[in-house]
Coordinates of C-alpha atoms in Angstrom, one line a residue:
X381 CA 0.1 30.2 -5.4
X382 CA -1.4 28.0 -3.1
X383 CA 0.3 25.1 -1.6
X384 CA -0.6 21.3 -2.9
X385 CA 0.1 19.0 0.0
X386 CA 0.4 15.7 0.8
X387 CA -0.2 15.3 4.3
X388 CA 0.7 11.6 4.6
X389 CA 4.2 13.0 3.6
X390 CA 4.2 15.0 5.9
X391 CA 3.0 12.8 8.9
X392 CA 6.0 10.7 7.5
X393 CA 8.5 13.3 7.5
X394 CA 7.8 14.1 11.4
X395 CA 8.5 10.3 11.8
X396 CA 4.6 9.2 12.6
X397 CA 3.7 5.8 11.8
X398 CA 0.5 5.8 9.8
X399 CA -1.5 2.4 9.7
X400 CA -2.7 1.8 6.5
X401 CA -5.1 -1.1 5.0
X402 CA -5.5 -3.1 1.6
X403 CA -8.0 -2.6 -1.1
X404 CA -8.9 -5.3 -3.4
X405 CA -12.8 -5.0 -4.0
X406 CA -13.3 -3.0 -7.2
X407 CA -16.8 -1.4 -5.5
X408 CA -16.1 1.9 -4.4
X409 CA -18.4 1.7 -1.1
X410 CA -15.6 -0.7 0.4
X411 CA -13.3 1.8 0.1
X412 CA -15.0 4.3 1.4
X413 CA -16.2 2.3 4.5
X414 CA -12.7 1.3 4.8
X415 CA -11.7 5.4 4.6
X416 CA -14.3 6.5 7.2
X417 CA -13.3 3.6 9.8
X418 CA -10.1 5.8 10.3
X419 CA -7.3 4.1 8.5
X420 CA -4.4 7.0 7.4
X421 CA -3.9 5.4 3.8
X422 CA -5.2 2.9 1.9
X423 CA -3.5 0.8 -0.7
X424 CA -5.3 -0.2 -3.7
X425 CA -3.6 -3.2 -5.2
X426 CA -4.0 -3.0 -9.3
X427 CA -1.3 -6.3 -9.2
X428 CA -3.2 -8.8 -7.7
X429 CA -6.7 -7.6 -7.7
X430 CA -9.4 -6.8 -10.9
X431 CA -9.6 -3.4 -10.2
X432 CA -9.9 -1.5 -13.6
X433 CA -9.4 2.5 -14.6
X434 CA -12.7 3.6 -14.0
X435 CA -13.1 1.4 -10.3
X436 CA -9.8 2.9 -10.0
X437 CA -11.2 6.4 -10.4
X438 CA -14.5 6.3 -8.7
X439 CA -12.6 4.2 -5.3
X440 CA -10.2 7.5 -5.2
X441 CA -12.7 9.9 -5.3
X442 CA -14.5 7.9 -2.3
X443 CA -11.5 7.6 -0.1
X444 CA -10.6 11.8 -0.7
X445 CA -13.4 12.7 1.0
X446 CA -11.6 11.5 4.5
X447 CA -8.7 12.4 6.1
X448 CA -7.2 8.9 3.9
X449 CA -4.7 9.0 1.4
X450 CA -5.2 6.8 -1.9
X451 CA -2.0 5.1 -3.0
X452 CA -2.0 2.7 -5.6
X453 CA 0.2 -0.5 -6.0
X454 CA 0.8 -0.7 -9.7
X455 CA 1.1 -2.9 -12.4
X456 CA 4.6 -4.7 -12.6
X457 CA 6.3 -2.4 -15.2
X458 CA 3.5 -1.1 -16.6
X459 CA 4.0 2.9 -17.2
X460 CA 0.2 2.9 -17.6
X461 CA -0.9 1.6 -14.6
X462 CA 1.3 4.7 -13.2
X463 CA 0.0 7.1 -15.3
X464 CA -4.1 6.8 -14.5
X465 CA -3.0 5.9 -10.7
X466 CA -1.2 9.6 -10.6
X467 CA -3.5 11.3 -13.0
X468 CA -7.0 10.4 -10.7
X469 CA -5.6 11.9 -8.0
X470 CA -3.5 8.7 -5.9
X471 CA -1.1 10.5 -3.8
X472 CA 1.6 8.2 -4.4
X473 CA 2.3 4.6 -5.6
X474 CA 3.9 1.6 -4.8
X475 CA 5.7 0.1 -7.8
X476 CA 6.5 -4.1 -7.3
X477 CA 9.1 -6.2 -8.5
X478 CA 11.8 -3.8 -8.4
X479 CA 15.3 -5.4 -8.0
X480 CA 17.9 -3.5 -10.0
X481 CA 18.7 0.1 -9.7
X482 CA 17.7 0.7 -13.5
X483 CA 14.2 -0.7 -12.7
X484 CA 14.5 2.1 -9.4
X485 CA 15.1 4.6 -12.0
X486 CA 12.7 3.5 -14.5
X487 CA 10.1 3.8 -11.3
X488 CA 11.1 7.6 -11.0
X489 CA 11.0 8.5 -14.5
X490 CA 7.6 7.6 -14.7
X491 CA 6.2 9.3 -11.6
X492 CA 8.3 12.1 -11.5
X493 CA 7.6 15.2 -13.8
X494 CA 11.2 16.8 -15.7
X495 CA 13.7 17.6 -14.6
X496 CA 13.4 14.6 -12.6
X497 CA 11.6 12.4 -14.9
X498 CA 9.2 12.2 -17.9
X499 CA 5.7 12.0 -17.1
X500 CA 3.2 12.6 -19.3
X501 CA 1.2 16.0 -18.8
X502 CA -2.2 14.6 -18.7
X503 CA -3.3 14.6 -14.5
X504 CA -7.0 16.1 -15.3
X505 CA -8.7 14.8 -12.0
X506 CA -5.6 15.5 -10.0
X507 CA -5.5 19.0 -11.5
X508 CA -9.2 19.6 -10.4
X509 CA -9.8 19.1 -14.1
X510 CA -7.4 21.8 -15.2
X511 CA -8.4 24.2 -13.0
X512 CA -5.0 24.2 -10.7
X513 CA -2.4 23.0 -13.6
X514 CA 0.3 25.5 -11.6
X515 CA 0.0 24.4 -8.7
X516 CA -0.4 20.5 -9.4
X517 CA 2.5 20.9 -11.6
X518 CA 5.3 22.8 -9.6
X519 CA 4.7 20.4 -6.5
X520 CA 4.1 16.7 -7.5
X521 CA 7.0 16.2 -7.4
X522 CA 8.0 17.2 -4.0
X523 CA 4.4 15.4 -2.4
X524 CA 3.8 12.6 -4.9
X525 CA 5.0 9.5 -2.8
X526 CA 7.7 7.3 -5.2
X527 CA 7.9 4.0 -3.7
X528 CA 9.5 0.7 -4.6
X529 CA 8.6 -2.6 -3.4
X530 CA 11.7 -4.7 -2.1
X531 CA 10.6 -8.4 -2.7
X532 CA 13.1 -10.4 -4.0
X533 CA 17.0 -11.5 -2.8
X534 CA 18.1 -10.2 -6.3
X535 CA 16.8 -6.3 -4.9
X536 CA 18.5 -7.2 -1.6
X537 CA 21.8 -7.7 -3.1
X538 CA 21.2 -4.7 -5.2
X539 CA 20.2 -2.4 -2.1
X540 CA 22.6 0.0 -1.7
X541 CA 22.3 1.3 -5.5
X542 CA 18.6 1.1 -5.4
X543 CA 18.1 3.5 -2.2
X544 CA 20.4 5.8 -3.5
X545 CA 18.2 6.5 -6.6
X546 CA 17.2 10.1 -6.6
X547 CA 13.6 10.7 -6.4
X548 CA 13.0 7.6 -4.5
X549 CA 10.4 8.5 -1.0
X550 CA 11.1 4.7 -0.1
X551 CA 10.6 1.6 -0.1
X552 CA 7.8 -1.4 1.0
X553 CA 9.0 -4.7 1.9
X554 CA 7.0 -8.0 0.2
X555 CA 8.1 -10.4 2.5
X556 CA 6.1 -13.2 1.2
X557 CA 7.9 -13.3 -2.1
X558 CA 11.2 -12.6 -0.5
X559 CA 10.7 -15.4 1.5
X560 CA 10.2 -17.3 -1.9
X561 CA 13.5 -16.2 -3.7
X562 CA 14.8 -17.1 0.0
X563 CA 14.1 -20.8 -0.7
X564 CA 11.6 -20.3 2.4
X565 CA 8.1 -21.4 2.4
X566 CA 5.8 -17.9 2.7
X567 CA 4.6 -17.1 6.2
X568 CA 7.1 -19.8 8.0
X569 CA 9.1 -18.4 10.9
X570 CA 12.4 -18.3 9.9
X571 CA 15.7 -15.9 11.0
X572 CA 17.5 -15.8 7.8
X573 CA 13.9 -14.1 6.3
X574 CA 13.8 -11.8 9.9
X575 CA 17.6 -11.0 9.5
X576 CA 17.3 -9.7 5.8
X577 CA 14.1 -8.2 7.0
X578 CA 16.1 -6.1 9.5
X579 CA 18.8 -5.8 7.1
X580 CA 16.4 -3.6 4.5
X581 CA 14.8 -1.4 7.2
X582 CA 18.1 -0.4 8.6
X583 CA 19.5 0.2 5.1
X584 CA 16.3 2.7 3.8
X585 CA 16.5 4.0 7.5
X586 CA 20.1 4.9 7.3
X587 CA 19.0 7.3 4.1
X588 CA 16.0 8.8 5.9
X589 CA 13.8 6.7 3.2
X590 CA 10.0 5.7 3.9
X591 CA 9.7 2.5 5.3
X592 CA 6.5 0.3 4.5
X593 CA 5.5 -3.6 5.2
X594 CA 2.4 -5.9 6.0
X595 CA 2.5 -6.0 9.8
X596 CA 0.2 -8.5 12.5
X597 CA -1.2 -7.2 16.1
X598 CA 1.8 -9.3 17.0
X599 CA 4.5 -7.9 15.0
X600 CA 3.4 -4.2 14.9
X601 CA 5.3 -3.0 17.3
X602 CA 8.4 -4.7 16.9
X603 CA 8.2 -3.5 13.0
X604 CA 7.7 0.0 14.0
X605 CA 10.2 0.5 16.7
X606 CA 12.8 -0.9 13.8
X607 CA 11.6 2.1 11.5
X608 CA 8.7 1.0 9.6
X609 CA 6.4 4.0 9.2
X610 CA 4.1 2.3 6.8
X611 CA 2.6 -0.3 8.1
X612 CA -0.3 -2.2 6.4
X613 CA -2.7 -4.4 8.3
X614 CA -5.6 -6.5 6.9
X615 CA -7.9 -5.7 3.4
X616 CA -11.4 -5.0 2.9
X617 CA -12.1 -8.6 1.7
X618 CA -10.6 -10.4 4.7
X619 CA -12.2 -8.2 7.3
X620 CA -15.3 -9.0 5.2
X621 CA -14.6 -12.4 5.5
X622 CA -13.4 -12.6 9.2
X623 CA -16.4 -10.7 10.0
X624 CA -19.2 -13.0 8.2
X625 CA -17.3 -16.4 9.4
X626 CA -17.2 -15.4 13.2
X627 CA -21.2 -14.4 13.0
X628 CA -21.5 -17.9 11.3
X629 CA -19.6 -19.6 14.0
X630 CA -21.8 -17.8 16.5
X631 CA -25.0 -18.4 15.1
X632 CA -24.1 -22.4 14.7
X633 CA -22.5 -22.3 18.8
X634 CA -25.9 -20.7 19.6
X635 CA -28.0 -23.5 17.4
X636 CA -26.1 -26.4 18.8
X637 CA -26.4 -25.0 22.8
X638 CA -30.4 -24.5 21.7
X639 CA -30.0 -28.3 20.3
X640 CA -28.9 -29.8 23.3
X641 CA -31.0 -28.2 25.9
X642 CA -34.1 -29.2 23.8
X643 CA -32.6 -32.8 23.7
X644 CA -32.6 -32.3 27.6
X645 CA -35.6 -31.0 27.9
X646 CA -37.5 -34.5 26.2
X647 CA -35.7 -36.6 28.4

């Protein structure tokens, strides 16, 4: 039988960071641009963006055909949003809002095939439309990413029972909205939000678990030499936008220099 591999999981496993970007336009062509530019993974956000089942679909099958891996962050507690993110051929998901070790387990269940969990038989696309049912089968489990987003002080508290949920790959720090249960305003500086920062990487670290978060040029480094191994910078739509509002800004420098030197000129 041949093998199905994930080979983000396995540039994980050798402990290789692997920069990853978000996805939030529902056109396929972003994705794929954002694929071919050389990013490792992309995330396509399903919480906070419009993408729909069949975007969903068509911006997997654009990223595959790079060396890219499509991973989906689901719907908050919704087992569908799982089940078409696994079944069109994601190679893992990020599940949010996770802060008790039931809702951990609740996240396996539903990505994990039995023994392990309970998910539905139903993975046409990721099968090759039935075509590789053995093989699909026998090893999702093992290459299928399972990962829980760490976003609130109530999953903090609740750490050590969530990381020791088996099944879980690991876990991706929201640090805006743990900021937010912090009392702290998101994206101010502040060491209480830095210490529990710390506090989760060293805990996942400690059980060999997958490590993600948002990361700046600034912080990159520092976030990766403290064990993040999934570290997400930018999205299609602000590169989009940073792009378009520096041409605009050079385009009105450029007018303004012509303005005054014609101003000059009549004098």
């Amino acid at each position: 039988m041949p093998d199905f591999v994930n080979p983000l999981k396995e540039r994980l496993a050798a402990g290789d960071p692997v920069l990853g970007s978000w996805i939030w336009f529902t056109d396929p062509c972003s994705a794929e641009m954002m694929a071919q530019a050389g990013f490792d993974w992309l995330l396509i956000d399903l919480e906070h963006s419009h993408i729909g089942p069949a975007s969903l679909r068509n911006i997997i099958m654009a990223v595959d055909r790079y060396e890219c891996a499509p991973i989906v962050r689901t719907k908050v507690g919704d087992i569908d949003s799982i089940k078409v993110s696994l079944d069109a051929g994601a190679m893992g998901v990020i599940i949010p809002q996770i802060n008790t070790p039931e809702e951990a387990q609740w996240a396996v269940t539903h990505t994990k095939y039995a023994p392990l969990g309970k998910r539905g038989i139903g993975a046409m696309r990721a099968t090759s439309y039935g075509t590789r049912w053995d093989e699909y089968l026998s090893q999702a489990n093992e290459q299928i990413l399972t990962i829980v987003q760490i976003e609130d002080r109530q999953a903090v508290d609740n750490l050590p029972h969530i990381l020791s949920t088996p099944g879980l790959d690991g876990i991706f720090v929201g640090a805006f909205d743990l900021s937010q249960s912090m009392g702290i305003l998101p994206g101010q500086t502040d060491p209480r939000l830095d210490a529990t920062i710390d506090q989760v990487i060293d805990a996942a670290r400690s059980r060999d678990l997958i490590v993600g978060a948002c990361v700046t040029w600034d912080n990159v480094d520092s976030l990766v030499s403290k064990g993040v191994t999934l570290p997400i910078i930018g999205a299609d739509v602000e590169f989009m936008f940073e792009t378009a509002r520096a041409c605009t800004k050079k385009w009105r420098k450029a007018r303004e220099k012509v303005s005054v030197q014609a101003a000059g000129s009549h004098e």
